Coordinates of C-alpha atoms in Angstrom, one line a residue:
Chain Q
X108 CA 10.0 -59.4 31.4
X109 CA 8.1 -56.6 30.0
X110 CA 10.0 -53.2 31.0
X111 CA 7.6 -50.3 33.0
X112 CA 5.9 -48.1 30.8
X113 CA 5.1 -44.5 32.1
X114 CA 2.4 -42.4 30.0
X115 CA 2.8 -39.1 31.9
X116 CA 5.2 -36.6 32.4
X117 CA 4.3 -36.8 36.6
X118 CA 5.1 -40.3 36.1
X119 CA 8.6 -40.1 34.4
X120 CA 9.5 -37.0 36.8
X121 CA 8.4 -40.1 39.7
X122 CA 10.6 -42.5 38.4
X123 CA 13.5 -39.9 38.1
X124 CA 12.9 -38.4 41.0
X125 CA 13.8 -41.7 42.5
X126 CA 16.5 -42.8 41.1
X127 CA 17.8 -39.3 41.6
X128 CA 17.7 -39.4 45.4
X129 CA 19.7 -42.9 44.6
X130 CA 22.3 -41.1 42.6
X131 CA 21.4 -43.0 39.5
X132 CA 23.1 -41.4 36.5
X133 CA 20.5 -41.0 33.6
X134 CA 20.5 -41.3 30.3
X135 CA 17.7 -40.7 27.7
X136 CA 17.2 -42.7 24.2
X137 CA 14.1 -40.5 22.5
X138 CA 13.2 -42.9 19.3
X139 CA 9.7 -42.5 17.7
X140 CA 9.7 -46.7 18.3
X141 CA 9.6 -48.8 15.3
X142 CA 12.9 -50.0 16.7
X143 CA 15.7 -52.1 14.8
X144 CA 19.2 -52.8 16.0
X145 CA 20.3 -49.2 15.3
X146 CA 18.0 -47.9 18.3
X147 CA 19.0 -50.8 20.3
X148 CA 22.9 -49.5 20.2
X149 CA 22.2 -47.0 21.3
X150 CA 20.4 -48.0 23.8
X151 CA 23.6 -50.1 25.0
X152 CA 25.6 -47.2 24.5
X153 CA 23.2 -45.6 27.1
X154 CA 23.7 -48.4 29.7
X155 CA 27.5 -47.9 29.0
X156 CA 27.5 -44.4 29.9
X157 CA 24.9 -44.1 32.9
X158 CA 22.9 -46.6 35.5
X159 CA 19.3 -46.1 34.2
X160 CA 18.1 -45.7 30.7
X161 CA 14.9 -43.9 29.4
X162 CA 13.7 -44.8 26.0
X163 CA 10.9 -42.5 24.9
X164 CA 8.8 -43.7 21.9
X165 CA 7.0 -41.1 20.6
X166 CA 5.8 -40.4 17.2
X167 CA 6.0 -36.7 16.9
X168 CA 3.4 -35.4 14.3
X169 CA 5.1 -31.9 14.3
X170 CA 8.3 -33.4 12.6
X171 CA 6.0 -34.7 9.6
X172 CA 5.0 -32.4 6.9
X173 CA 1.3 -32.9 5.5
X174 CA 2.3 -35.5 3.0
X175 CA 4.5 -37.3 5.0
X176 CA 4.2 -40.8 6.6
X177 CA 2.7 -39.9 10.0
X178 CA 0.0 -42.0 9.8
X179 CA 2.0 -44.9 8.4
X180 CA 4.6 -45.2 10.4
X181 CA 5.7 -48.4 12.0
X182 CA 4.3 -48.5 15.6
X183 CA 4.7 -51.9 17.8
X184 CA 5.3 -51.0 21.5
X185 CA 4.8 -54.6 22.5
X186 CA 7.7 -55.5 19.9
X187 CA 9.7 -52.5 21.1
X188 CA 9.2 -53.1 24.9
X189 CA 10.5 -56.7 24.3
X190 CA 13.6 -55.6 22.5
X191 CA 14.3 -52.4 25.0
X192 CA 14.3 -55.1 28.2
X193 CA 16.6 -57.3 26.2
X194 CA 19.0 -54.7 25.3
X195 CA 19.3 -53.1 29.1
X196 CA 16.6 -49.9 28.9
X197 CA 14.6 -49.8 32.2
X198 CA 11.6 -47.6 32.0
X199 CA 9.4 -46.7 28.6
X200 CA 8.2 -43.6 28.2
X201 CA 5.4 -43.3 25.8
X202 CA 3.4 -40.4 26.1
X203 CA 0.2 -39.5 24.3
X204 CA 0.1 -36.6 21.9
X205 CA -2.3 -35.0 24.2
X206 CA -0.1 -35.2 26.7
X207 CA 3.1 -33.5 25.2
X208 CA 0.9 -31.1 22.6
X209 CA -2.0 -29.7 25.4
X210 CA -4.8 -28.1 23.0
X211 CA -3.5 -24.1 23.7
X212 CA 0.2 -25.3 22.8
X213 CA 2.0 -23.0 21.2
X214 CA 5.8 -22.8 22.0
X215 CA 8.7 -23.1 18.8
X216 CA 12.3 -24.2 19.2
X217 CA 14.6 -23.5 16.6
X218 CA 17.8 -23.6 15.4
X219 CA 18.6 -21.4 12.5
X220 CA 22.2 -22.4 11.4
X221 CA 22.7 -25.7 10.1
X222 CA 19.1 -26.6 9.4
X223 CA 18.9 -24.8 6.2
X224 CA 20.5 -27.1 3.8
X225 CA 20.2 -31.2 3.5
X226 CA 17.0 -32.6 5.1
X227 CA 16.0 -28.8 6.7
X228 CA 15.6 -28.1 2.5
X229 CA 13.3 -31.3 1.7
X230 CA 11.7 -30.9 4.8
X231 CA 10.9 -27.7 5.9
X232 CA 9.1 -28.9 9.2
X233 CA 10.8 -31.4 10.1
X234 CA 13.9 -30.0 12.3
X235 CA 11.8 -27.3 14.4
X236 CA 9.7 -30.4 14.9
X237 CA 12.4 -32.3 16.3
X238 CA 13.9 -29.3 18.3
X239 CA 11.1 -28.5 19.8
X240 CA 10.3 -31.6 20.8
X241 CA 13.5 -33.1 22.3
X242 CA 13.5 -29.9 24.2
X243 CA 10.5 -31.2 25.7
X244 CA 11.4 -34.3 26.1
X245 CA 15.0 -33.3 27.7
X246 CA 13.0 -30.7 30.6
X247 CA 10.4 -34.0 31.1
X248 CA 13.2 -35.9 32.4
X249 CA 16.5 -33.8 32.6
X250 CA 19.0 -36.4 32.0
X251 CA 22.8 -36.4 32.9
X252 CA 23.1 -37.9 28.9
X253 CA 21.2 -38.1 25.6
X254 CA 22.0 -40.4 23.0
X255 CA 21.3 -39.9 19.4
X256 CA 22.2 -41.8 16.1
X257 CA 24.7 -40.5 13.8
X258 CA 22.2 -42.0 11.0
X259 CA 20.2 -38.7 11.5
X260 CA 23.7 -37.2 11.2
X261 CA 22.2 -33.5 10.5
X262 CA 19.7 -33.7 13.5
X263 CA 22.8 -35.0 15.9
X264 CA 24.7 -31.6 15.2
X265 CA 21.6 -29.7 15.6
X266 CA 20.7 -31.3 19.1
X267 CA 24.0 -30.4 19.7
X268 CA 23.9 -26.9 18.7
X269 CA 20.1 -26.9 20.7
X270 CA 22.2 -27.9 23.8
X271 CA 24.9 -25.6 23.7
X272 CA 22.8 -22.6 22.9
X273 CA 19.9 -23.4 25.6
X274 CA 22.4 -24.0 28.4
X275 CA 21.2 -27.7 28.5
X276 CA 23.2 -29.7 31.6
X277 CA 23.1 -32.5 29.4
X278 CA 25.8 -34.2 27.7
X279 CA 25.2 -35.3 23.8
X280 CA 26.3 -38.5 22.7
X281 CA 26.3 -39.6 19.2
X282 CA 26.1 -43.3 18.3
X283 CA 27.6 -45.2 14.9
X284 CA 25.3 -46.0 11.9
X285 CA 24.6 -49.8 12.3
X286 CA 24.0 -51.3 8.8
X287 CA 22.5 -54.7 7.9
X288 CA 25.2 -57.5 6.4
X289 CA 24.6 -56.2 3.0
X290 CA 25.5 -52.6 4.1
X291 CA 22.4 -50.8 4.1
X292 CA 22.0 -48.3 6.9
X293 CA 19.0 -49.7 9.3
X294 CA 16.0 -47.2 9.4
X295 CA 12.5 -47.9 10.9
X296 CA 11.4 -46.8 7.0
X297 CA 13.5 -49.9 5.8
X298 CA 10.0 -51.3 6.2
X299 CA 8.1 -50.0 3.5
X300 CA 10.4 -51.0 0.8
X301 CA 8.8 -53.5 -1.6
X302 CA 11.2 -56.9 -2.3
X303 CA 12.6 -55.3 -5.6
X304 CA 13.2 -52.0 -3.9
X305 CA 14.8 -54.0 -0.6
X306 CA 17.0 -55.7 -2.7
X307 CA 18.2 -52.2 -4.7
X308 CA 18.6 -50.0 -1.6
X309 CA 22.2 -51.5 -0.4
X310 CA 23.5 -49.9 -3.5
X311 CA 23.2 -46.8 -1.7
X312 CA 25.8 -47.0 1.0
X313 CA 28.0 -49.2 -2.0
X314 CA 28.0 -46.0 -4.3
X315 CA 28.5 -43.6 -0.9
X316 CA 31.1 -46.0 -0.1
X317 CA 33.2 -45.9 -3.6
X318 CA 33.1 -42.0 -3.0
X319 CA 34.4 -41.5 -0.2
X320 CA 37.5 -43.8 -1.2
X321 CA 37.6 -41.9 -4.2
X322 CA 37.4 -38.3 -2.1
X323 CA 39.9 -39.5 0.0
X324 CA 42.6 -40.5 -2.6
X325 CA 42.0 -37.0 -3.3
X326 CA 39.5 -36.9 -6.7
X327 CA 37.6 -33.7 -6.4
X328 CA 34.4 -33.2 -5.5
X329 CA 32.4 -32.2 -8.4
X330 CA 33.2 -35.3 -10.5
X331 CA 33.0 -37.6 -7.9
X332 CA 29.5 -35.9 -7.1
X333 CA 29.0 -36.3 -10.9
X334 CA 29.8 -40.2 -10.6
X335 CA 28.1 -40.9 -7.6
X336 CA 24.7 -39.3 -8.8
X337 CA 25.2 -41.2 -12.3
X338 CA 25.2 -44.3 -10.5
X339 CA 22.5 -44.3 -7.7
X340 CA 20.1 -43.2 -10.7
X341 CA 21.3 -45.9 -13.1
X342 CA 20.7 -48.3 -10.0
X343 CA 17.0 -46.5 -9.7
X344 CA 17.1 -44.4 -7.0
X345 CA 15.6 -40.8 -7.0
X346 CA 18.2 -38.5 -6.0
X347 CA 16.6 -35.9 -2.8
X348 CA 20.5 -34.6 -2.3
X349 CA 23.7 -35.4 -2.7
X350 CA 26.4 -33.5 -1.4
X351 CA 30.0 -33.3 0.5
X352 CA 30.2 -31.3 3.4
X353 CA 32.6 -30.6 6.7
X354 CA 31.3 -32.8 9.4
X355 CA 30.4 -30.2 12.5
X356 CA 29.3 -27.2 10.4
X357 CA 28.1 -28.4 7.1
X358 CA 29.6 -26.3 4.6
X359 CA 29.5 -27.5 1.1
X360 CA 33.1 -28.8 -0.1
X361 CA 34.2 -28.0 -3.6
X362 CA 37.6 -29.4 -5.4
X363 CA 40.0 -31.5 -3.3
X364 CA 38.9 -32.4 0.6
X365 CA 41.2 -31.4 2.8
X366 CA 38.5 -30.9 5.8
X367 CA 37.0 -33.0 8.1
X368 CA 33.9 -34.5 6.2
X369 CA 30.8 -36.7 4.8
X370 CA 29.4 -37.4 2.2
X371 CA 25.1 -36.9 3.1
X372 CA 22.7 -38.3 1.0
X373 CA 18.6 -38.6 0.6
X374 CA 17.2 -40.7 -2.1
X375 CA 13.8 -41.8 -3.0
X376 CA 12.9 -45.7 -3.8
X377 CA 9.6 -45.6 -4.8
X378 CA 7.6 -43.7 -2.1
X379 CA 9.9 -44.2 0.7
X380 CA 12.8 -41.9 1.3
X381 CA 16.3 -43.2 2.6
X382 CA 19.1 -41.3 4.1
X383 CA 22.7 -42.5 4.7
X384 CA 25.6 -40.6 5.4
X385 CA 29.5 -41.7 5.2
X386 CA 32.9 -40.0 6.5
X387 CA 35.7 -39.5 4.2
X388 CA 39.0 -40.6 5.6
X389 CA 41.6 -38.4 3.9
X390 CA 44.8 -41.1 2.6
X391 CA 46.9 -39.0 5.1
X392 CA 44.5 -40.2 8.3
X393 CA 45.1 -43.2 10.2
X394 CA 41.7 -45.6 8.4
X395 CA 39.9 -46.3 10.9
Chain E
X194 CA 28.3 -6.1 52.5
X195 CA 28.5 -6.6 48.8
X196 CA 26.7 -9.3 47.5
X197 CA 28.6 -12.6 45.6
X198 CA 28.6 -11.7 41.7
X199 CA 29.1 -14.7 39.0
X200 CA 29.5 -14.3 35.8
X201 CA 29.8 -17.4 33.9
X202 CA 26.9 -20.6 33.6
X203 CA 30.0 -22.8 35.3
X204 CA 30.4 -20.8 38.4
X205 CA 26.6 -20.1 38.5
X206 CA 26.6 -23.8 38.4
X207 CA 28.9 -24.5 40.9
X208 CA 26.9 -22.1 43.7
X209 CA 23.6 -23.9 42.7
X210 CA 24.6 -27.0 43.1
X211 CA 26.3 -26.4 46.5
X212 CA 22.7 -25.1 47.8
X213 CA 21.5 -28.4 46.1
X214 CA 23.4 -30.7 48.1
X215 CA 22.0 -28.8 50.9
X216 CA 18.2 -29.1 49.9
X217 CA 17.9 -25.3 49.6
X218 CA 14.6 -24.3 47.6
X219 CA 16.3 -21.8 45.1
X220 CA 14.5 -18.8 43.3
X221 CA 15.4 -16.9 40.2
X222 CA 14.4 -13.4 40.1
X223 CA 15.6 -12.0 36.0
X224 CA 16.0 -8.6 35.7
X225 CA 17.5 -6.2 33.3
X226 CA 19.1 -4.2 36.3
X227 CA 18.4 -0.3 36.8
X228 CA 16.6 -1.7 39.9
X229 CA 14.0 -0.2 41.7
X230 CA 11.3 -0.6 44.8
X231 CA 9.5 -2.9 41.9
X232 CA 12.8 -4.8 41.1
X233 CA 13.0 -5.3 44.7
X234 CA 9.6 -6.8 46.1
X235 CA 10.3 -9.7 43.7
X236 CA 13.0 -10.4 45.5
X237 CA 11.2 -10.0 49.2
X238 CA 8.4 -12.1 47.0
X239 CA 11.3 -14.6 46.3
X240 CA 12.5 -14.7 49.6
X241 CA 9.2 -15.4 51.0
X242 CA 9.2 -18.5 49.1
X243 CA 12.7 -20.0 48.9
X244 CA 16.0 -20.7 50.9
X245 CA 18.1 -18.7 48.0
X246 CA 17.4 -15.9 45.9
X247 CA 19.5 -15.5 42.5
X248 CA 18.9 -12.5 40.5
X249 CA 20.2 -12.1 37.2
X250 CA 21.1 -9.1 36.1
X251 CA 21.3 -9.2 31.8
X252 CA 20.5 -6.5 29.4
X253 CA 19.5 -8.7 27.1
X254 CA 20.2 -6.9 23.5
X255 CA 18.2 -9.7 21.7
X256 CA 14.6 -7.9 23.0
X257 CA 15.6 -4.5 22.0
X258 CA 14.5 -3.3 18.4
X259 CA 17.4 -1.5 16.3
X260 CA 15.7 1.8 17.4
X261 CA 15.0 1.0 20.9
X262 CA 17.0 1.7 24.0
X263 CA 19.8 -0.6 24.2
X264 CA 22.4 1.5 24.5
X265 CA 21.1 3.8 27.3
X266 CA 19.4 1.5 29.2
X267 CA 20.6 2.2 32.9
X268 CA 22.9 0.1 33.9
X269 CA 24.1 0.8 37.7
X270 CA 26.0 -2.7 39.1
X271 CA 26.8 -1.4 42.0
X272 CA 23.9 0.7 43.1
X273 CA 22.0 -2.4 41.8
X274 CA 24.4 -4.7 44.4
X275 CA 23.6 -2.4 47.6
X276 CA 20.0 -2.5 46.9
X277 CA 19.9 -6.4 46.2
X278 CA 21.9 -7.0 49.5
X279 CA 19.4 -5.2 51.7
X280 CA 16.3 -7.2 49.8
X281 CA 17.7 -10.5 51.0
X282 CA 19.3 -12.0 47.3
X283 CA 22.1 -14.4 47.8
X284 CA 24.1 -14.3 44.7
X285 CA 24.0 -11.7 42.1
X286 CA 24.3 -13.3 38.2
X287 CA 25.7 -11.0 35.8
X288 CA 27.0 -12.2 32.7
X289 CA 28.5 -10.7 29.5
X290 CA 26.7 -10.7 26.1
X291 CA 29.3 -13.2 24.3
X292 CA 29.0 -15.4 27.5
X293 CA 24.7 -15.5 26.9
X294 CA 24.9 -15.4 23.1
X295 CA 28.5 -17.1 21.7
X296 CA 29.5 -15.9 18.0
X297 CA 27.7 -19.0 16.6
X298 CA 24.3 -18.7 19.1
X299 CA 21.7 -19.8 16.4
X300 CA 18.4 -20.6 18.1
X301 CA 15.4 -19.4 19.2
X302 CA 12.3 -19.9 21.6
X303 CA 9.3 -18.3 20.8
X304 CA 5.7 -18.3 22.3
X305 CA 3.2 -17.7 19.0
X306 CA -0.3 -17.3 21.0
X307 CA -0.5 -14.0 23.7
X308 CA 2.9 -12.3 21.3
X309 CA 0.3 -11.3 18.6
X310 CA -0.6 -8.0 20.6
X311 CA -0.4 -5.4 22.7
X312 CA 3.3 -5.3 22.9
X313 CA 4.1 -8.1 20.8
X314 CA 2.7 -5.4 17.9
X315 CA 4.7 -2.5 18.7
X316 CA 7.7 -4.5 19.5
X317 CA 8.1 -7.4 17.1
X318 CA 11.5 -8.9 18.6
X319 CA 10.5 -8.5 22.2
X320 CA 8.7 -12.1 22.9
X321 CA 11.6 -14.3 20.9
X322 CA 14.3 -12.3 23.1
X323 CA 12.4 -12.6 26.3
X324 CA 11.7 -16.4 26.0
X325 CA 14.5 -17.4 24.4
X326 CA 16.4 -15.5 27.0
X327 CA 14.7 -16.7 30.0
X328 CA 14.5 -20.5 28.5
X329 CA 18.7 -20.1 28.9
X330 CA 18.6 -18.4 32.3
X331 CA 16.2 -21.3 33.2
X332 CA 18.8 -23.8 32.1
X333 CA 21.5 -22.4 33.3
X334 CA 20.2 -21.9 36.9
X335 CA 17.4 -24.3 36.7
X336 CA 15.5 -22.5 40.0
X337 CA 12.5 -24.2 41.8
X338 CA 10.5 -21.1 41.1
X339 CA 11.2 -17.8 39.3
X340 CA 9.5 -14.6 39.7
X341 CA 8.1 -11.9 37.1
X342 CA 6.7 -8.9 38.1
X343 CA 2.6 -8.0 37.1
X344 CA 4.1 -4.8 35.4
X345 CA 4.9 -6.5 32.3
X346 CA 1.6 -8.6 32.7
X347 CA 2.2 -10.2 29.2
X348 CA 5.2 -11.0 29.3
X349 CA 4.2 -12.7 32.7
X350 CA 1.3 -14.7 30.9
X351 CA 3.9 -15.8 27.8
X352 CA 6.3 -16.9 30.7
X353 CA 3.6 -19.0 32.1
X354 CA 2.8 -20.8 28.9
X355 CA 6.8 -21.2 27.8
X356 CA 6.9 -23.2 30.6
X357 CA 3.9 -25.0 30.4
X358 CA 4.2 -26.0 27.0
X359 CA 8.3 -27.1 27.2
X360 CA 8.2 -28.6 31.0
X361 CA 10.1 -26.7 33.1
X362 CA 10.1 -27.9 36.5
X363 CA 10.0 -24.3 37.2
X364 CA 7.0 -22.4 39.2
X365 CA 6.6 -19.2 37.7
X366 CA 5.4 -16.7 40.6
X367 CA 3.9 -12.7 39.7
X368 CA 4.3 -10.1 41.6
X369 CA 2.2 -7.0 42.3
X370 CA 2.8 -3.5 40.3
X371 CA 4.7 -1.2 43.0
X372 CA 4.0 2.4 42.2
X373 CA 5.6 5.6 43.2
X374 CA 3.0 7.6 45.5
X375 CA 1.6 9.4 42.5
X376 CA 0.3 6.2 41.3
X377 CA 3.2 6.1 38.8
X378 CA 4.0 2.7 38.1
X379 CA 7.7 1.7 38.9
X380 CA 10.0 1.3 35.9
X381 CA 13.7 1.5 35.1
X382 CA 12.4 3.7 32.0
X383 CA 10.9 6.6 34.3
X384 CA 14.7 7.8 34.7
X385 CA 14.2 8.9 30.9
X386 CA 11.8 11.5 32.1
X387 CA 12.4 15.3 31.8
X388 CA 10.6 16.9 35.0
X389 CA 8.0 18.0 32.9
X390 CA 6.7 15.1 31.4
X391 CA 7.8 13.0 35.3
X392 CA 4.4 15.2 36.7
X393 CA 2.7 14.1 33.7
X394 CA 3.0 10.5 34.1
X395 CA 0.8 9.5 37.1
X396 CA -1.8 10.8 34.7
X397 CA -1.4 7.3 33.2
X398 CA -2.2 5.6 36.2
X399 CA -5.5 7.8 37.1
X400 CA -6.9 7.6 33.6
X401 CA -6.7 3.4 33.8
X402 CA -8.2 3.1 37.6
X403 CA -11.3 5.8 36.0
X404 CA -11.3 3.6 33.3
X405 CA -11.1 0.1 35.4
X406 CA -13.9 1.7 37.8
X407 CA -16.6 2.4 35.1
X408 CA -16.0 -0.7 33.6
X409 CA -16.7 -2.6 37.2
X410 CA -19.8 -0.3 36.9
X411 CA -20.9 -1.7 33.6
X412 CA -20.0 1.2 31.5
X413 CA -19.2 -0.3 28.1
X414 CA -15.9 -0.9 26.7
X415 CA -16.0 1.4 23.6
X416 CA -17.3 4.2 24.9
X417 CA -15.0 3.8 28.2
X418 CA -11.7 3.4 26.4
X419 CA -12.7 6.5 23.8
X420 CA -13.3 8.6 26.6
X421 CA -10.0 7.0 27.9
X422 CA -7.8 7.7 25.0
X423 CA -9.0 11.2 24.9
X424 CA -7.9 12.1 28.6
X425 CA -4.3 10.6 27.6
X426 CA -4.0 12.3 24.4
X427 CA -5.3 15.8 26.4
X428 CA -2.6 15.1 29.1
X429 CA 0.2 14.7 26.4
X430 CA 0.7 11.1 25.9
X431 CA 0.7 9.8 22.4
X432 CA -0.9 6.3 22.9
X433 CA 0.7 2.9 21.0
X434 CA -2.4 0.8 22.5
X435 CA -5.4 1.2 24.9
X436 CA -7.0 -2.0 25.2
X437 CA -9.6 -4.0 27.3
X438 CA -8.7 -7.7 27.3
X439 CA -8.8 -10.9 29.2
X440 CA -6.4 -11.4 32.1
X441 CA -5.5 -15.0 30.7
X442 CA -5.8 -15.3 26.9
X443 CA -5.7 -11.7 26.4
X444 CA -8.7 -11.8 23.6
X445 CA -10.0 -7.9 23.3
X446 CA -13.6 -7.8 24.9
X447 CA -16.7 -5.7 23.4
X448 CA -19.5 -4.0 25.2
X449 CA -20.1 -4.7 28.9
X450 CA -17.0 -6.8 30.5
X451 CA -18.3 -10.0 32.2
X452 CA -14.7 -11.8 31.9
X453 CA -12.2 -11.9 34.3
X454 CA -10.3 -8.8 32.9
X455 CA -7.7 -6.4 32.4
X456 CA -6.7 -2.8 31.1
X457 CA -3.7 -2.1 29.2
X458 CA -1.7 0.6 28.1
X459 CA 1.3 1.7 26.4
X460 CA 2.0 5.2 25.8
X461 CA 4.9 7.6 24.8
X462 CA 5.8 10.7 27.2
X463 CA 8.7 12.3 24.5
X464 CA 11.1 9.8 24.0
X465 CA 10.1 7.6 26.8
X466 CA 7.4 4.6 26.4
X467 CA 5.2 3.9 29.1
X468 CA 3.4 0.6 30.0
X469 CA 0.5 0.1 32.7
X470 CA -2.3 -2.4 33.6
X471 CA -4.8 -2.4 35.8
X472 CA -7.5 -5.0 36.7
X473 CA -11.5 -4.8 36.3
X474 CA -13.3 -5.4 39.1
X475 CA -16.6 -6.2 38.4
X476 CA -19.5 -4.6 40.6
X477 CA -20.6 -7.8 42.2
X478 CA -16.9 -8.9 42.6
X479 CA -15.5 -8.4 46.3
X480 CA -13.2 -5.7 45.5
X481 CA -9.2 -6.0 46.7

């Protein structure tokens, strides 16, 4: 059965408004659509957490630079709708970009600290973008939760940040990278890789993989850095970044880890850009 | 009897959402304290249209330049109680700097159209503070309606579009300019005056309503505001702007006014900066 779609911020604030007066706890999913089995954790996750779960789809042209795919990116709402009713969402919300950018629109969000470095570097746009936006899309329908993918690992701990700084009443939930069976991280761009490229790209998480071990038996980070960027370019990947960092403020490690952290990476396979990111369990942690 | 002061988001929480259950139409009226008769109307005006009246009372450093007033703005909690308590507020919000703004606060809300001028010109930090201020007293309370006063006219239009443009369930409401019988408008600011330059300042007021009333007449803009600036600068003020704009968009109008309009003003007495504004009303308008 096809799940409601809403178009309008009146119409979401309806639909809350009513489950509000029925003490629904709600939870919001924002995706840009083109969804995959990643999105649709989290959209379980959701259900887990609260009674009714929101999944925006919107494609948000002020997180895309000029030469980026906005145009291009995958968009199937039927196909999404489908897979959101099967995995437990129960209202759509796909505005217009009328609708959330009026004409005399001209309000910023930013977060200054931890958008500097990583993707905030390669793509200058992209996090005001996103900040602005889920600000938006958090005072459309003022959930009790928001649920974001650890994928966009960067983006989680600035929505975080956002929330904490704003005064948001909304709790932040992060959700685990789901991967396909050879291990490469899903991503709506997983699409545009050609067969050759498709087959290359599970290299990436192998080689984050291999690093982490090797940052966790305690090899330091500048030759495993050296290693790991030797590799992924001998496999044929374009290296964006590649770099070791704690895992809530993203400082940049150097010698032996002995912090909480990840390993964050961006690489280019022909003209489409993959990111993956993988935590480094020091050999003194419980493995989980 | 003293009013109920909070001074944390949780307890401010705690009294909202006691009024909630109750189905109590709240108001937010934000102030900087060093209230006066001004100050106080918005909070009849408040009144007048909800159950419960917060006012917050936050000298919010983030608006103030490095050589602006921080420091010596007046800051009276008590006074400010005794007068609140009389107006009809409810709850008194007064919280400290490192409550508003923790050590790692990193984010900012800026409005980019209406900032560009007037007071967004001679006071390049005030618009971020104000809306990224009021975007977390909006969160924290999250009132059915807040109220601005028509004193700081711009400000009152950015307001409007912040909240347009992110979707806060929030009405914004203006009040009226209350001036001292001189014709002085009210501000926290005129306690800077020495007695001298105190009977100088209505002169403000009486140059703008001249102005406003040859304007109505048809006089034209450039010769009205150069015979304008000359009466100020005669009196003793040294003038920052003296402008003729739109009441909405705030574009600067030429020759005779047709638009729905407004005069501004901003003016140093000494060490003391003065702002005013007062409305066209055209010849074939019904006047107020």
């Amino acid at each position: 059965m096809a799940l409601p779609v809403v178009r309008t911020v009146s119409h979401l604030r309806d639909a809350v408004r009513r489950w509000r007066r029925k003490n629904r706890k709600i939870a919001l999913v924002p995706t840009m659509g083109g969804l995959h089995e990643g999105h649709l954790s989290l959209v379980r996750l959701a259900r887990k957490n609260a009674d009714r779960v929101i999944v925006s789809i919107f494609v948000n042209p002020t997180q895309f630079g000029p030469d980026e795919d906005f145009e291009n990116y995958p968009r199937d709402e039927h196909g999404d709708n489908r897979l959101l009713s099967k995995a437990g969402a129960d209202l759509v919300y796909a505005p217009s970009i009328l609708e959330m950018y009026p004409n005399d629109f001209a309000t910023r969000v930013e977060v200054a600290e931890l958008t500097q470095c990583l993707c905030g570097t390669s793509r200058p746009h992209f996090f005001a973008g996103v900040t602005t936006v889920v600000t938006k899309l958090f005072l459309q329908s003022l959930p009790d939760i928001a649920v974001f993918g650890e994928k966009d690992y960067q983006q989680l701990l600035v929505i975080r940040q956002l929330v904490k700084d704003l005064n948001f009443p909304i709790e932040i939930i992060g959700g685990p990278i789901v991967r396909e069976a050879d291990g490469l991280a899903m991503s709506s761009r997983n699409a545009y890789l050609s067969e050759a490229d498709r087959a290359t790209a599970p290299q990436l998480y192998k080689v984050l993989s291999d690093m982490a071990e090797d940052l966790g038996a305690g090899r330091d980070v500048e030759s495993t850095l050296a290693m790991g960027a030797n590799r992924l370019r001998g496999a044929g990947f374009r290296i964006d970044y590649l770099d070791v960092r704690t895992d809530d403020t993203l400082i940049p490690l150097e010698g032996q880890v002995v912090d909480s952290a990840r390993i964050f990476a961006a690489v280019w396979l022909g003209e489409t850009r993959l990111i993956d990111n993988v935590p480094i369990h020091l050999i003194d942690d419980p493995v989980v």
